[in-house]
């Protein structure tokens, strides 16, 4: 039986979340040799390697499978921009709304918003079984494919938006909390995708602006969810710290 007794360096698995316009994509562009998987169509202003717009789940998966076959690897970091749009596209596919058999859009975004919730309740036999199907899909297909990319040596950076909610503490007092916004708003109060991805990544960073400074929070507090496996504490000003140095990625990795 083979036994490993030392730490084994591996490519990073990182989620960066924050409000719109805070600079999540800009931060991700500073990772070693990044390729952006563009699901929002908002990267035209950036001078980065990116895919054409992946506006269906099938296009997204086709790109992942192509990367898994690529040898030698041209890029070192795969940036999913953004994760909440990936989950949205998968939700539409499971619910069977918005696209025909060829992947062509058949409904406007407004129409999708109105029908997605009902379809998630009715699809896959009704009684909300589509939500179970979505969770199973994320845990049995989406995350394992990303894990395969990571095992091949790709760093994985997942970009997500943020939302603020009120939760009750043990005393019943309401507290404001900021969390990654990954699940479609139609899912309901119990998140499906967010716990799965937060468990999977090694580093969960909350990116925020304080005055003119961009601050990255690497450790959870009463307001924001965050974590890391590098022994980092508190938060860091990105004007003073390089993200690759924080993640212990050497210059040779860039």
Coordinates of C-alpha atoms in Angstrom, one line a residue:
X1 CA 0.0 0.0 0.0
X2 CA 1.4 3.4 -1.0
X3 CA 1.3 6.0 1.8
X4 CA 1.9 9.7 1.2
X5 CA 3.3 11.5 4.3
X6 CA 4.2 15.0 2.9
X7 CA 2.1 17.9 1.5
X8 CA 1.6 17.6 -2.2
X9 CA 1.6 20.8 -4.2
X10 CA -1.4 21.1 -6.5
X11 CA -3.0 23.7 -8.8
X12 CA -5.3 26.1 -7.0
X13 CA -9.1 25.8 -6.8
X14 CA -10.4 29.3 -6.0
X15 CA -13.7 31.0 -5.9
X16 CA -13.8 34.8 -6.0
X17 CA -17.1 36.5 -5.3
X18 CA -18.1 40.1 -5.0
X19 CA -20.6 42.7 -6.2
X20 CA -20.8 43.9 -9.8
X21 CA -17.9 46.1 -10.9
X22 CA -15.6 45.3 -8.0
X23 CA -12.9 43.8 -10.3
X24 CA -13.4 40.0 -10.0
X25 CA -12.5 39.3 -13.7
X26 CA -9.5 41.7 -13.5
X27 CA -8.2 39.9 -10.4
X28 CA -8.7 36.5 -12.2
X29 CA -6.7 37.8 -15.1
X30 CA -3.6 38.0 -12.9
X31 CA -3.5 34.2 -12.4
X32 CA -1.0 32.2 -14.4
X33 CA -1.8 32.0 -18.2
X34 CA -5.6 32.3 -17.8
X35 CA -8.3 31.2 -20.3
X36 CA -11.7 32.7 -19.6
X37 CA -14.8 30.7 -20.3
X38 CA -17.2 33.5 -21.1
X39 CA -20.7 32.9 -20.0
X40 CA -21.9 36.5 -19.6
X41 CA -20.4 38.2 -22.7
X42 CA -18.9 40.9 -20.6
X43 CA -15.2 40.4 -21.3
X44 CA -14.8 42.4 -24.5
X45 CA -13.2 45.2 -22.6
X46 CA -10.4 43.0 -21.3
X47 CA -7.2 41.9 -23.2
X48 CA -7.4 38.3 -22.1
X49 CA -7.7 34.9 -23.8
X50 CA -11.4 33.9 -23.8
X51 CA -13.9 31.7 -25.5
X52 CA -16.8 32.9 -27.6
X53 CA -19.9 33.4 -25.6
X54 CA -21.0 30.1 -24.1
X55 CA -24.7 30.7 -23.9
X56 CA -25.9 27.2 -23.4
X57 CA -24.9 24.3 -21.0
X58 CA -24.0 22.2 -24.0
X59 CA -21.5 24.7 -25.3
X60 CA -20.0 25.0 -21.9
X61 CA -19.6 21.3 -21.6
X62 CA -18.2 20.9 -25.1
X63 CA -15.5 23.5 -24.2
X64 CA -14.6 21.6 -21.0
X65 CA -14.3 18.3 -22.9
X66 CA -12.1 19.9 -25.5
X67 CA -9.8 21.2 -22.7
X68 CA -9.6 17.7 -21.3
X69 CA -8.4 16.4 -24.6
X70 CA -5.9 19.3 -25.3
X71 CA -2.3 18.2 -25.3
X72 CA 0.0 20.0 -24.7
X73 CA -1.9 22.4 -22.5
X74 CA -1.7 26.0 -23.8
X75 CA -3.1 27.6 -20.6
X76 CA -2.5 27.1 -16.9
X77 CA -5.7 28.6 -15.4
X78 CA -9.3 28.1 -16.4
X79 CA -11.5 31.0 -15.3
X80 CA -15.3 30.3 -15.2
X81 CA -16.9 33.7 -15.6
X82 CA -19.3 33.4 -14.1
X83 CA -20.3 30.3 -12.0
X84 CA -23.8 31.6 -11.4
X85 CA -24.4 31.7 -15.1
X86 CA -23.2 28.1 -15.5
X87 CA -25.7 27.0 -12.9
X88 CA -28.4 29.1 -14.6
X89 CA -27.8 27.5 -18.0
X90 CA -27.8 24.0 -16.4
X91 CA -31.1 24.8 -14.6
X92 CA -32.7 25.9 -17.9
X93 CA -31.5 22.6 -19.5
X94 CA -32.9 20.5 -16.7
X95 CA -36.2 22.4 -16.6
X96 CA -36.5 22.2 -20.4
X97 CA -37.1 25.8 -21.0
X98 CA -35.7 28.5 -23.3
X99 CA -33.9 26.4 -26.0
X100 CA -34.8 24.0 -28.8
X101 CA -33.1 20.6 -29.5
X102 CA -30.4 22.4 -31.4
X103 CA -29.5 24.8 -28.6
X104 CA -31.2 27.8 -30.1
X105 CA -32.9 30.3 -27.8
X106 CA -36.7 30.1 -28.0
X107 CA -37.5 32.5 -25.2
X108 CA -36.4 35.9 -24.0
X109 CA -34.6 36.3 -20.7
X110 CA -37.7 37.8 -19.2
X111 CA -39.8 34.8 -20.4
X112 CA -37.2 32.4 -18.9
X113 CA -37.4 34.2 -15.6
X114 CA -41.2 33.8 -15.5
X115 CA -41.2 30.1 -16.5
X116 CA -38.0 28.7 -14.9
X117 CA -39.4 28.4 -11.4
X118 CA -42.6 26.6 -12.4
X119 CA -40.7 24.3 -14.7
X120 CA -38.2 23.3 -12.0
X121 CA -41.2 22.3 -9.9
X122 CA -42.9 20.4 -12.7
X123 CA -40.0 18.8 -14.6
X124 CA -38.5 15.3 -13.9
X125 CA -41.8 14.0 -12.5
X126 CA -42.9 17.1 -10.6
X127 CA -42.9 17.7 -6.8
X128 CA -39.7 19.8 -7.2
X129 CA -37.7 16.7 -8.4
X130 CA -35.9 18.9 -10.9
X131 CA -34.2 20.6 -8.0
X132 CA -32.9 17.3 -6.9
X133 CA -31.8 16.6 -10.4
X134 CA -29.9 19.9 -10.5
X135 CA -28.1 19.1 -7.3
X136 CA -27.2 15.6 -8.5
X137 CA -26.0 17.1 -11.8
X138 CA -23.7 19.6 -10.1
X139 CA -22.2 17.0 -7.7
X140 CA -22.0 14.1 -10.2
X141 CA -21.1 15.9 -13.5
X142 CA -20.1 19.5 -13.2
X143 CA -17.8 19.4 -10.3
X144 CA -16.1 16.1 -11.3
X145 CA -15.3 17.6 -14.8
X146 CA -13.8 20.6 -13.2
X147 CA -11.9 18.3 -10.8
X148 CA -10.5 16.4 -13.9
X149 CA -9.2 19.7 -15.3
X150 CA -7.6 20.5 -11.9
X151 CA -6.0 17.0 -11.8
X152 CA -4.5 17.7 -15.2
X153 CA -2.7 20.7 -13.7
X154 CA -5.1 23.5 -14.5
X155 CA -5.8 26.0 -11.8
X156 CA -9.5 26.6 -11.5
X157 CA -10.9 30.1 -10.7
X158 CA -14.7 30.4 -10.3
X159 CA -16.1 33.9 -10.4
X160 CA -19.4 34.5 -8.7
X161 CA -21.5 37.5 -7.8
X162 CA -22.5 38.3 -4.3
X163 CA -25.8 39.0 -2.5
X164 CA -26.7 40.2 1.0
X165 CA -29.2 38.4 3.1
X166 CA -30.4 38.5 6.7
X167 CA -29.9 35.4 8.9
X168 CA -30.9 34.7 12.5
X169 CA -28.3 34.0 15.1
X170 CA -28.8 31.7 18.1
X171 CA -30.6 34.5 20.0
X172 CA -33.0 35.1 17.1
X173 CA -31.3 38.4 16.2
X174 CA -31.2 39.2 12.5
X175 CA -27.7 39.7 11.1
X176 CA -26.6 40.8 7.6
X177 CA -24.5 38.3 5.7
X178 CA -22.9 38.4 2.3
X179 CA -22.7 35.1 0.4
X180 CA -21.8 33.9 -3.1
X181 CA -24.8 34.2 -5.4
X182 CA -24.6 30.9 -7.4
X183 CA -28.2 29.5 -7.3
X184 CA -30.8 30.9 -9.6
X185 CA -33.2 33.2 -7.7
X186 CA -36.0 30.7 -8.5
X187 CA -34.5 27.9 -6.5
X188 CA -35.9 29.1 -3.2
X189 CA -34.5 29.8 0.3
X190 CA -32.4 26.6 0.5
X191 CA -29.3 26.9 -1.8
X192 CA -28.3 23.9 -3.9
X193 CA -25.2 24.8 -5.8
X194 CA -23.5 27.2 -3.3
X195 CA -22.7 24.6 -0.6
X196 CA -21.4 22.1 -3.2
X197 CA -18.9 24.6 -4.7
X198 CA -17.9 26.1 -1.4
X199 CA -17.0 22.7 -0.1
X200 CA -15.0 21.8 -3.3
X201 CA -12.8 24.9 -3.6
X202 CA -9.7 25.2 -1.4
X203 CA -9.9 29.0 -1.3
X204 CA -13.0 31.2 -1.1
X205 CA -12.3 34.9 -1.3
X206 CA -14.7 37.8 -0.9
X207 CA -13.6 40.8 -3.0
X208 CA -14.8 44.2 -1.9
X209 CA -14.0 47.9 -2.2
X210 CA -13.1 50.1 0.8
X211 CA -12.8 53.6 -0.4
X212 CA -10.6 53.4 -3.5
X213 CA -8.9 50.2 -2.4
X214 CA -9.8 46.7 -3.4
X215 CA -9.6 44.4 -0.5
X216 CA -9.7 40.6 -0.6
X217 CA -11.1 38.8 2.5
X218 CA -9.6 35.3 3.0
X219 CA -11.0 34.4 6.3
X220 CA -14.7 34.2 7.4
X221 CA -16.2 36.7 9.8
X222 CA -19.7 37.5 11.0
X223 CA -20.4 39.4 7.8
X224 CA -18.8 37.4 4.9
X225 CA -18.1 33.8 4.0
X226 CA -14.5 33.0 3.2
X227 CA -11.9 30.3 3.7
X228 CA -8.4 29.2 2.7
X229 CA -6.0 26.3 3.2
X230 CA -2.9 28.4 3.2
X231 CA -2.9 29.8 6.7
X232 CA -3.9 33.3 5.5
X233 CA -5.8 35.4 8.0
X234 CA -8.0 38.5 7.8
X235 CA -7.9 40.5 4.6
X236 CA -5.3 42.0 2.2
X237 CA -5.1 45.2 0.2
X238 CA -4.5 44.2 -3.5
X239 CA -2.6 47.4 -4.0
X240 CA 0.1 46.0 -1.7
X241 CA -0.2 42.2 -2.3
X242 CA 0.0 40.1 -5.4
X243 CA -2.7 37.3 -5.7
X244 CA -0.1 34.8 -7.0
X245 CA 2.2 35.5 -4.0
X246 CA -0.7 35.1 -1.6
X247 CA -1.6 31.7 -3.2
X248 CA 2.1 30.7 -3.2
X249 CA 2.2 30.4 -7.0
X250 CA 5.9 31.0 -8.0
X251 CA 6.8 33.3 -10.8
X252 CA 7.8 30.2 -12.7
X253 CA 4.1 29.3 -12.8
X254 CA 3.1 32.4 -14.5

